[in-house]
Coordinates of C-alpha atoms and ligand atoms in Angstrom, one line a residue:
X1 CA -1.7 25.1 3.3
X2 CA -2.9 22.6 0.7
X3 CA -2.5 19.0 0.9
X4 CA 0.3 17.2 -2.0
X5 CA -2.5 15.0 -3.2
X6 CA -5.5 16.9 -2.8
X7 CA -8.0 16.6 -5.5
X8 CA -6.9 12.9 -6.4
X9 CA -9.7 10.4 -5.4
X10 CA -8.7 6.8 -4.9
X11 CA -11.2 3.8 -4.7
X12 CA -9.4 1.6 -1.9
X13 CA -10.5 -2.3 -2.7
X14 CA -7.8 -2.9 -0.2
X15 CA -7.8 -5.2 2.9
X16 CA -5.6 -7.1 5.8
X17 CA -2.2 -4.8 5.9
X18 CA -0.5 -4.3 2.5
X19 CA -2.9 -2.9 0.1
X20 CA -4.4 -0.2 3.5
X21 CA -0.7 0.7 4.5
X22 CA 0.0 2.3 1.0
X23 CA -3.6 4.1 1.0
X24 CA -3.0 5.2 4.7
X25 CA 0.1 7.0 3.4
X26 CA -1.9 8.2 0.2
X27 CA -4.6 9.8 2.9
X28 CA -2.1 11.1 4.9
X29 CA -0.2 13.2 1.9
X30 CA -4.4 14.8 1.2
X31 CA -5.7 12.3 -1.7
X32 CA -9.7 11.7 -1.1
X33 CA -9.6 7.5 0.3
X34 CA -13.0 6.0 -0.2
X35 CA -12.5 2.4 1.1
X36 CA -14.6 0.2 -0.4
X37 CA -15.9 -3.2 2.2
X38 CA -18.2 -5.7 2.3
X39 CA -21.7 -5.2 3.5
X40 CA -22.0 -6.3 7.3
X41 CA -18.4 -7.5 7.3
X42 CA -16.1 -5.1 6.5
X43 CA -12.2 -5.6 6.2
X44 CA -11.6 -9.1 7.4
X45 CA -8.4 -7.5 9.9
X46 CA -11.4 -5.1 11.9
X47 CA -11.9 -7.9 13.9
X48 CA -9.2 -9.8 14.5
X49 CA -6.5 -9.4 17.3
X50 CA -9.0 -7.7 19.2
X51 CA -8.0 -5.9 22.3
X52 CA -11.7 -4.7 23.2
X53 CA -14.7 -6.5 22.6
X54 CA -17.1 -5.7 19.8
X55 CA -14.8 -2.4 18.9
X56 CA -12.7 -2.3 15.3
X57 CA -8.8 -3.7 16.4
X58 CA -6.2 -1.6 16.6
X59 CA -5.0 -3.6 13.8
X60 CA -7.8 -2.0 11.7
X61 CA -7.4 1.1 13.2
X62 CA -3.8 1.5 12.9
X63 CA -3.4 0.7 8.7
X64 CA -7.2 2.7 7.9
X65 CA -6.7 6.1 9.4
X66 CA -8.2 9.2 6.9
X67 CA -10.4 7.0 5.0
X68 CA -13.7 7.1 3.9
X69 CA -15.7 4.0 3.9
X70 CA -18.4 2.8 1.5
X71 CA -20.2 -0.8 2.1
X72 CA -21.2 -2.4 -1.5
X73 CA -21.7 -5.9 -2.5
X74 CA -19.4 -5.5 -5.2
X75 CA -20.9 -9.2 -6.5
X76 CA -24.6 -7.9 -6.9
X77 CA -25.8 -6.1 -9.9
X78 CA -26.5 -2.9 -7.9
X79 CA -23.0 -2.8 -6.2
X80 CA -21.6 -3.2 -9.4
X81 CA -23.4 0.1 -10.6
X82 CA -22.0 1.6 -7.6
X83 CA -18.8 0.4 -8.3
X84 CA -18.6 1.6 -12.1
X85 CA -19.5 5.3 -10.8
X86 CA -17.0 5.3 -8.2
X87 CA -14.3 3.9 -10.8
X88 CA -15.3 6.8 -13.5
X89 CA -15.0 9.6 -10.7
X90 CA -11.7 8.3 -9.1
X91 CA -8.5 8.8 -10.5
X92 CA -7.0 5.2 -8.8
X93 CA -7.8 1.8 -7.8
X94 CA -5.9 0.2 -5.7
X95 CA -6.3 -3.5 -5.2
X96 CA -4.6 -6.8 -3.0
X97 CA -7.4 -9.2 -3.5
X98 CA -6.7 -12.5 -4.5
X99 CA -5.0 -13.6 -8.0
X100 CA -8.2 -13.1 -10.0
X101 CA -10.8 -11.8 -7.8
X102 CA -11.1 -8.5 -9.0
X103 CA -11.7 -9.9 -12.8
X104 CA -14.2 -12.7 -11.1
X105 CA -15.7 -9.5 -9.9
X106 CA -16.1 -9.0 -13.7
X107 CA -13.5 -5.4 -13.1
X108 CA -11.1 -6.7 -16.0
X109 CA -7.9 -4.3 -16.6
X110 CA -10.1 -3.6 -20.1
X111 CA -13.7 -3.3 -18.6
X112 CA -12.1 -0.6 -16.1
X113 CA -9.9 1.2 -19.1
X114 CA -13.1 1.1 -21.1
X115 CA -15.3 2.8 -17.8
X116 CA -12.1 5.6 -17.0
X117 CA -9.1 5.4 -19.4
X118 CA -7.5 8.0 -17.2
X119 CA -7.8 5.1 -14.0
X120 CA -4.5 4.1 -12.5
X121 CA -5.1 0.4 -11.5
X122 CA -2.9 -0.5 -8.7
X123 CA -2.5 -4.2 -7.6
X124 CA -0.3 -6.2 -4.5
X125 CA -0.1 -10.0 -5.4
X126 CA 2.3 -12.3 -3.7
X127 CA 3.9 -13.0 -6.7
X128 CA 4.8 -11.7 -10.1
X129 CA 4.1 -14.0 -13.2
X130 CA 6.1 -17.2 -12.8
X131 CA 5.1 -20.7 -10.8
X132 CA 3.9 -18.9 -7.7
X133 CA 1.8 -16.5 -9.7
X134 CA -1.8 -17.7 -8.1
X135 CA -1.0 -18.0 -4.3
X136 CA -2.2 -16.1 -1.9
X137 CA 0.4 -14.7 0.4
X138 CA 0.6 -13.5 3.6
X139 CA 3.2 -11.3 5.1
X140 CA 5.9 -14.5 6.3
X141 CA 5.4 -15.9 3.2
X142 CA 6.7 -13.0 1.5
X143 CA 9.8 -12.6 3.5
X144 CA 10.4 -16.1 3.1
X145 CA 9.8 -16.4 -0.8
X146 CA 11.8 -12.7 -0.6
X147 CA 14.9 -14.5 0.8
X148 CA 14.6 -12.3 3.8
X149 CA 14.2 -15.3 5.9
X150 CA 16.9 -17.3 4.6
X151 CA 19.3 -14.2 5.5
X152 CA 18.2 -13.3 9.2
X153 CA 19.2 -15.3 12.1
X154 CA 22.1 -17.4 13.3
X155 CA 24.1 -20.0 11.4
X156 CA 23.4 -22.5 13.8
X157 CA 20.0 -22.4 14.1
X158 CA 16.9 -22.0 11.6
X159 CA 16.0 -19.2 9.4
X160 CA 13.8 -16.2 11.2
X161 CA 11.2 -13.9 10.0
X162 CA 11.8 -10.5 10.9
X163 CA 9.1 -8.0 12.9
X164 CA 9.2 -5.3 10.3
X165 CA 6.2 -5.9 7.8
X166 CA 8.9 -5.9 5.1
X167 CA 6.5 -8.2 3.0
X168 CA 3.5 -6.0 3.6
X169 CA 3.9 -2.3 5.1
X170 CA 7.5 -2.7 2.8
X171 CA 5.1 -3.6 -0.1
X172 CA 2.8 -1.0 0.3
X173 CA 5.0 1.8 0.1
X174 CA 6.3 0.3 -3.1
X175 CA 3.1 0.3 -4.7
X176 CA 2.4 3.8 -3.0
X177 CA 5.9 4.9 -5.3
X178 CA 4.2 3.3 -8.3
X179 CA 0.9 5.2 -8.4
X180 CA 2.3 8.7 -7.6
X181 CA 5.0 7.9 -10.7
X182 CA 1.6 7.0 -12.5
X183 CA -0.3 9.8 -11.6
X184 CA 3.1 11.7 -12.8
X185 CA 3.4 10.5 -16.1
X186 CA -0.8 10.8 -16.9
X187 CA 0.1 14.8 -16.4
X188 CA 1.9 14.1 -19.9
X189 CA 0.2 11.0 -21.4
X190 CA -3.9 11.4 -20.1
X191 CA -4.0 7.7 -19.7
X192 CA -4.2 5.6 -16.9
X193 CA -2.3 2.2 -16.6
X194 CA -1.7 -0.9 -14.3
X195 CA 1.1 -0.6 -11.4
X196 CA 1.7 -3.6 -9.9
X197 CA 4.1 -4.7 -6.9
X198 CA 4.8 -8.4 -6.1
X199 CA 5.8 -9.1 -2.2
X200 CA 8.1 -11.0 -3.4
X201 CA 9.8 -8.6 -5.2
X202 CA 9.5 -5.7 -2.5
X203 CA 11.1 -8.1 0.1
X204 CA 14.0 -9.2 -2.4
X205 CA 14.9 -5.6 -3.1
X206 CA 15.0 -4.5 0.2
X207 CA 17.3 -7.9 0.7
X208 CA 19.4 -6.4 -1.9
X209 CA 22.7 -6.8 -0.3
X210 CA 22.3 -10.4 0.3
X211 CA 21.8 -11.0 -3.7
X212 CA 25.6 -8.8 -3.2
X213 CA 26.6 -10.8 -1.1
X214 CA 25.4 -13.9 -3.5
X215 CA 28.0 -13.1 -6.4
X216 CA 30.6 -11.8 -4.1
X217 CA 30.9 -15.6 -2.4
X218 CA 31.5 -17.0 -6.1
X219 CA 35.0 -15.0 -5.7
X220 CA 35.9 -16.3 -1.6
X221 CA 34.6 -15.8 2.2
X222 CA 32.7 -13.2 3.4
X223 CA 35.0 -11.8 5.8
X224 CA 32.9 -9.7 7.8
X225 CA 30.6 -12.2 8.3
X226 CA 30.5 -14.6 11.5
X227 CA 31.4 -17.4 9.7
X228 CA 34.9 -15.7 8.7
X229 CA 37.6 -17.3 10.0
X230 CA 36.6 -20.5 11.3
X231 CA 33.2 -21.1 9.9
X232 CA 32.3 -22.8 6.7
X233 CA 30.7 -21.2 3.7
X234 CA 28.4 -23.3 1.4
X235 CA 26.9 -22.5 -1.5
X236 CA 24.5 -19.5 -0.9
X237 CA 24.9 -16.5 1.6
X238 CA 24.5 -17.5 4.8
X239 CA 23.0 -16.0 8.1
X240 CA 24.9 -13.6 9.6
X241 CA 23.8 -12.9 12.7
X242 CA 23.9 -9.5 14.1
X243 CA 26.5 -8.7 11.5
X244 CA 26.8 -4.9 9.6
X245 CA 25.7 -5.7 6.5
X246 CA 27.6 -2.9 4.9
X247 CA 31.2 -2.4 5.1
X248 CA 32.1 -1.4 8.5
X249 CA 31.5 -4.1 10.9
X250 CA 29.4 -4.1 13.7
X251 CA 27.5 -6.4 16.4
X252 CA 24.8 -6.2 19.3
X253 CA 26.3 -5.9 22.6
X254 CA 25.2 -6.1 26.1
X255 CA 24.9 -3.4 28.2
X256 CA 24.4 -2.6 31.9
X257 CA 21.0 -4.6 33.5
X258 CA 21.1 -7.4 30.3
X259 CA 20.8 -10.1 32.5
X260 CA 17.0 -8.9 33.4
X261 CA 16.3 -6.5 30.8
X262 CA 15.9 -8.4 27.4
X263 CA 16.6 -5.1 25.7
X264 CA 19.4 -3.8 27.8
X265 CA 22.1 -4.1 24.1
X266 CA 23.5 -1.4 22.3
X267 CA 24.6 -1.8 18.1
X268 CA 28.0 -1.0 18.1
X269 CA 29.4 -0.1 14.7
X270 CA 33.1 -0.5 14.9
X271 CA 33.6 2.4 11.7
X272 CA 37.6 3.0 10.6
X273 CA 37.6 6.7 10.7
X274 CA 37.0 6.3 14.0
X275 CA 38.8 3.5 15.3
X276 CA 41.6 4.8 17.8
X277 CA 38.9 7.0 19.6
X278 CA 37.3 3.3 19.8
X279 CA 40.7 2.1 21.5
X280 CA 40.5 5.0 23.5
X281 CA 37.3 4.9 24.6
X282 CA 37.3 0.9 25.8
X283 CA 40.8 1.6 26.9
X284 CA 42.4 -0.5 24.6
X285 CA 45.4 2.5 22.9
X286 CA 47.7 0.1 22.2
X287 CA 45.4 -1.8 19.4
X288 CA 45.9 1.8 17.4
X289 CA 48.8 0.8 15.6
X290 CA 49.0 -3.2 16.7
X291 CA 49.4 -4.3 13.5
X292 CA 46.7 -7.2 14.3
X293 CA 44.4 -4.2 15.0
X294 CA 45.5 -0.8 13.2
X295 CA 44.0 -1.6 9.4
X296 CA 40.3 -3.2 9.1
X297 CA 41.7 -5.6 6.8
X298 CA 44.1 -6.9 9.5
X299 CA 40.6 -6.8 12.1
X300 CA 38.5 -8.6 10.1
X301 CA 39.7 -12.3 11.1
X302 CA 39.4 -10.9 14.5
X303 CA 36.0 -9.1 14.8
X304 CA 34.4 -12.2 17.3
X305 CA 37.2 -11.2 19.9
X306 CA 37.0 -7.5 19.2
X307 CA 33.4 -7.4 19.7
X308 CA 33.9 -9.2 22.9
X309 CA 36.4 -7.1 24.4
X310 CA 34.4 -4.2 23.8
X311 CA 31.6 -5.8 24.8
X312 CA 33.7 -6.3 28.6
X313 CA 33.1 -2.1 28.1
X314 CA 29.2 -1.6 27.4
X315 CA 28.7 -4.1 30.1
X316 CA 29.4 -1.4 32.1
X317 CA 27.1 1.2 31.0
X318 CA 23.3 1.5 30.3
X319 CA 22.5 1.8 26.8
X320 CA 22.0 5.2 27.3
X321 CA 24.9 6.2 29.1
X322 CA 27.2 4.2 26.2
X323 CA 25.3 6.2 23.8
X324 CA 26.0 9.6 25.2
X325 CA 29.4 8.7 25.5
X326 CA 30.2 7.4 22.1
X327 CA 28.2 10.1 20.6
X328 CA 31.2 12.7 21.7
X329 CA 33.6 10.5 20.0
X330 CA 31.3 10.3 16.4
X331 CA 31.5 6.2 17.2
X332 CA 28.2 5.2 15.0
X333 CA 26.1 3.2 17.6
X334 CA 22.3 2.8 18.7
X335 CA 20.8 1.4 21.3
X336 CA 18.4 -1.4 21.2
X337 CA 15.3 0.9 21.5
X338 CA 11.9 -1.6 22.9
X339 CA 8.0 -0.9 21.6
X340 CA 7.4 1.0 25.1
X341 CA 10.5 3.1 24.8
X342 CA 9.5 3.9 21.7
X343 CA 5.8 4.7 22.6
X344 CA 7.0 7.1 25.0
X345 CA 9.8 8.7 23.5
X346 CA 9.0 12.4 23.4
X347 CA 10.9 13.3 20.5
X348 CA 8.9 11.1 18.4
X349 CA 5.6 12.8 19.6
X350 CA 7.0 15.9 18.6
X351 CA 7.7 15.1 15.1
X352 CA 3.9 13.4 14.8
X353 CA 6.1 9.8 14.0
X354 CA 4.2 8.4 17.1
X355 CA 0.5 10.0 17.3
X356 CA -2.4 9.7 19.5
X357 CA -5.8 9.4 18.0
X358 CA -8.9 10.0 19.8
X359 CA -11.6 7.1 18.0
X360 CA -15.5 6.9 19.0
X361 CA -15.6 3.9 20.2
X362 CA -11.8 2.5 21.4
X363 CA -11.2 6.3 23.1
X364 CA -7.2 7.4 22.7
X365 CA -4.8 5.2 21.0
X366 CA -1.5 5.1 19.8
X367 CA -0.5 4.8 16.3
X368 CA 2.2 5.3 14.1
X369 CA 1.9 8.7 12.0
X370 CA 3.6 9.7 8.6
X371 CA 6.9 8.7 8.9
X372 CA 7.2 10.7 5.0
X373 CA 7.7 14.4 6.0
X374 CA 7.0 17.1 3.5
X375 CA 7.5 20.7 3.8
X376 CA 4.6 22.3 2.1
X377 CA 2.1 19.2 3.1
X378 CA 1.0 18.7 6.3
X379 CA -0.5 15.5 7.9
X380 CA -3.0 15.4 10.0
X381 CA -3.8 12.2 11.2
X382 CA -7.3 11.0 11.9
X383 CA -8.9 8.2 12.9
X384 CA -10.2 5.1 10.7
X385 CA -13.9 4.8 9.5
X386 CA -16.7 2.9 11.4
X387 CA -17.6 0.2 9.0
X388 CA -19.7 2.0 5.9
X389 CA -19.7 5.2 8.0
X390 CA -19.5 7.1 4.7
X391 CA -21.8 4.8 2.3
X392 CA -25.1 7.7 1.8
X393 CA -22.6 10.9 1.9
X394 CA -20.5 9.0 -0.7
X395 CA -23.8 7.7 -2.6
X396 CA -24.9 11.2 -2.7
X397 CA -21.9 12.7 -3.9
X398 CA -22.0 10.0 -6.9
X399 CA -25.4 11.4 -7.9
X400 CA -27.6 8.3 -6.1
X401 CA -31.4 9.8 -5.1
X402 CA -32.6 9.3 -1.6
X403 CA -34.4 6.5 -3.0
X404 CA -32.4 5.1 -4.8
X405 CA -30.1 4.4 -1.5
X406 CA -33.1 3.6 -0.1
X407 CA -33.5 0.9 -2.4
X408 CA -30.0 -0.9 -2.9
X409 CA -29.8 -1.0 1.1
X410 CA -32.9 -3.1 0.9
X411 CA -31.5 -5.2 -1.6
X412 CA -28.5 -5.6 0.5
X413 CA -26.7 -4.5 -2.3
X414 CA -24.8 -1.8 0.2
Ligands
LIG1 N1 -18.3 -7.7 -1.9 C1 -18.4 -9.0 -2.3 N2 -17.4 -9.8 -2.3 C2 -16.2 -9.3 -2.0 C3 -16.0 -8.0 -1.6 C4 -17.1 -7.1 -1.6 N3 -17.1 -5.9 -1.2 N4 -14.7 -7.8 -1.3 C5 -14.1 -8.9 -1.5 N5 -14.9 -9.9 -2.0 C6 -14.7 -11.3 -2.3 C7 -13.7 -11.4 -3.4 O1 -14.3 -11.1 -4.7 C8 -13.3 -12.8 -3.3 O2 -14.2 -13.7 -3.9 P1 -13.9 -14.8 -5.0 O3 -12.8 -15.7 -4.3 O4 -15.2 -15.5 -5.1 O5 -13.4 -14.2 -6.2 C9 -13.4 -13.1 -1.8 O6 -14.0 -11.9 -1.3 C10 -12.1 -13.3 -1.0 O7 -11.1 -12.3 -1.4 P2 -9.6 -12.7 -1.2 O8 -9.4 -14.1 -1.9 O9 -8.7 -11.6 -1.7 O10 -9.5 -12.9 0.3 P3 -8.9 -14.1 1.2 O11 -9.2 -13.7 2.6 O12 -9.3 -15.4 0.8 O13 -7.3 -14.0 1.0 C11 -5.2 -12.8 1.0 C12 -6.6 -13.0 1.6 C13 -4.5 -11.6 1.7 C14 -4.4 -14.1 1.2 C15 -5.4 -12.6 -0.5 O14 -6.2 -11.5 -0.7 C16 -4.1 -12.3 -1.2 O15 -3.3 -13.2 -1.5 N6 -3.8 -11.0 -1.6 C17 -2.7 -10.6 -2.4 C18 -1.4 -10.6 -1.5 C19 -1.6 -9.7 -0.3 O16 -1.9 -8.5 -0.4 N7 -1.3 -10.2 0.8 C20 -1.1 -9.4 2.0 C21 -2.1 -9.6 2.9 S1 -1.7 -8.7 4.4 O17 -0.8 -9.9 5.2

């Protein structure tokens, strides 16, 4: 069975976790990854977080797997030559250097259209054009400039960053989206053009219910918010908490073992359709037709109290046990799952979402696998390059001599 992308070469300038998530997933659907590093150094994240001394971090290894990798000096005159053949045989670059770097490089949008007009270029910056346009940025930033931050947490305490790499990984598969649409349209057009994705704008859309939530505080409360009754609103969309976010409310509640398991909660979602096998199921019938209880409209003033009355119920059970039980009734819930359920859950093997990769020097490690599942493509995942592992076969396939090799590497130029 072929691969979705096979036959599309990309040239991966990428580095740190953005730009490499969105080529990892480009790899993964069969597209040829050549991952271009510095000489010697390599991408900066290969050594940092270490687990093991002297061997490539699982951060490297986890955001690089099916790649290629090339060493060049993309500042010396040789590397450059390099460069411009790998730009006229691949069909994308993708990019997350610093505003500018690539054009101090002397790879303007034009010098690149000139070398390959068919070359998608595809960049990650912080920002789009506006104040913030030459910052560098870094995954909080993002969520913080994304008003991500500003949303998550408690009222009464400060705003939070979140664990998922919304900024980065979220960013990523933005851009990824953006160079397969490219590649799309070049079947029609024969040209290549610039994609771009700002982390502030990936984080923003994915906060797209808060900028919702925004314009619906100009016309009163939020009542399914916290805040609602008693709280105060100000003037933009505050925390909510553990609240749904959608329109059927919902809350993290404790379950069995909480007071020594920190992830012993359950997400409760208390959905309408299913509201008296709710009652039923926490023992609570008569709030069926209590007209304080019977309509969400009449429940929303009182969701703190709900919450906590059911909460009196899951206290009870395990996570687990809740689940199984509120799965018979349809009652939308899920429990708090943590990073070492997760690792071992063996449905997730299954399904190649959680993946073990054998790598020369770390030995077996976990990682997270295609999470994008597609019929007709299959992903094998394999582990991330040694540090210009590929730089002669790569050299060779451009058409470089033996000698020629021979020569740049003594120029340091790869
Ligand atoms: N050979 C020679 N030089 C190279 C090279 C190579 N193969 N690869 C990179 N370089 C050079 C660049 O040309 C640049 O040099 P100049 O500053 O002289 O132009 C230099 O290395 C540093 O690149 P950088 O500015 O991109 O890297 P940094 O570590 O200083 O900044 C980051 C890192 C992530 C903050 C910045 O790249 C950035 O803002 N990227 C865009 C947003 C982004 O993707 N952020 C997410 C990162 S993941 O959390």
């Amino acid at each position: 069975m072929g691969k979705a992308l096979e036959g599309v070469r990309i040239l991966d300038f990428t580095h740190v976790q953005s730009g490499p998530t969105c080529t990892q997933l480009l790899a993964w659907f069969g597209a040829d990854v050549i991952k271009v590093e510095r000489p010697g150094i390599g991408d900066i994240t290969r050594g940092q977080l270490r687990d093991i001394p002297d061997v490539d971090s699982l951060y490297f290894t986890m955001l690089n797997h099916n790649k290629r990798s090339i060493t060049i000096d993309s500042k010396n005159p040789k590397g450059k030559e390099v460069l411009e053949a790998l730009i006229k045989s691949c069909d994308v670059l993708v990019e997350n250097f610093a505003p500018g770097a690539l054009d101090r490089m002397g790879f303007t949008w034009e010098r690149i259209n000139q070398l390959n007009p068919r070359m998608i270029v595809a960049s990650i910056k912080g920002f789009g054009p506006g104040p913030y346009e030459d910052c560098k940025v870094y995954e909080n930033v993002a969520q913080c400039a994304g008003g991500a931050a500003s949303t998550t947490g408690f009222d009464d305490g400060p705003p939070l960053v979140t664990g998922a790499q919304i900024g980065d990984s979220g960013t990523g598969l933005h851009l990824a989206l953006g160079i397969v649409t490219a590649l799309y349209q070049r079947t029609r057009t024969g040209k290549g053009q610039k994609v771009t994705a700002a982390m502030q704008d990936g984080v923003l859309n994915l906060c797209r219910v808060k900028l919702r939530d925004q314009q619906r505080l100009a016309h009163g409360p939020l009542k399914e918010y916290p805040q609602y009754p008693d709280g105060t609103f100000g003037e933009a969309v505050p925390r909510a908490g553990n609240a749904s976010g959608g329109g059927q409310p919902g809350w993290i509640l404790k379950c069995k073992g909480w007071e020594t398991d920190p992830n012993a909660y359950i997400y409760f979602i208390t959905q309408a359709p299913v509201w008296a096998e709710i009652c039923k199921v926490i023992g609570k019938e008569e709030w069926i037709t209590h007209p304080d209880y019977a309509k969400p409209e009449a429940r929303l003033p009182r969701l703190t109290q709900i919450f906590a009355t059911i909460e009196e119920w899951t206290k009870t059970k395990t996570k687990f046990e809740a689940m199984e039980i509120l799965n018979k009734y349809d009652i939308p819930c899920g429990p708090i799952l943590s990073m070492k359920e997760l690792a071992e859950e063996p449905s997730l093997r299954k399904t190649g979402t959680v993946v073990e990769v054998d790598h020369p020097t770390r030995g077996k490690y976990l990682s997270v696998g295609n999470p994008i599942k597609l019929s007709d493509s299959p992903v094998e995942v394999t582990r991330s390059p040694l540090l210009g592992e590929h730089t002669d076969e790569i050299l060779a396939e451009l058409g470089f001599s033996k000698e020629a090799i021979a020569a740049m590497r003594a120029e340091k130029a790869i």
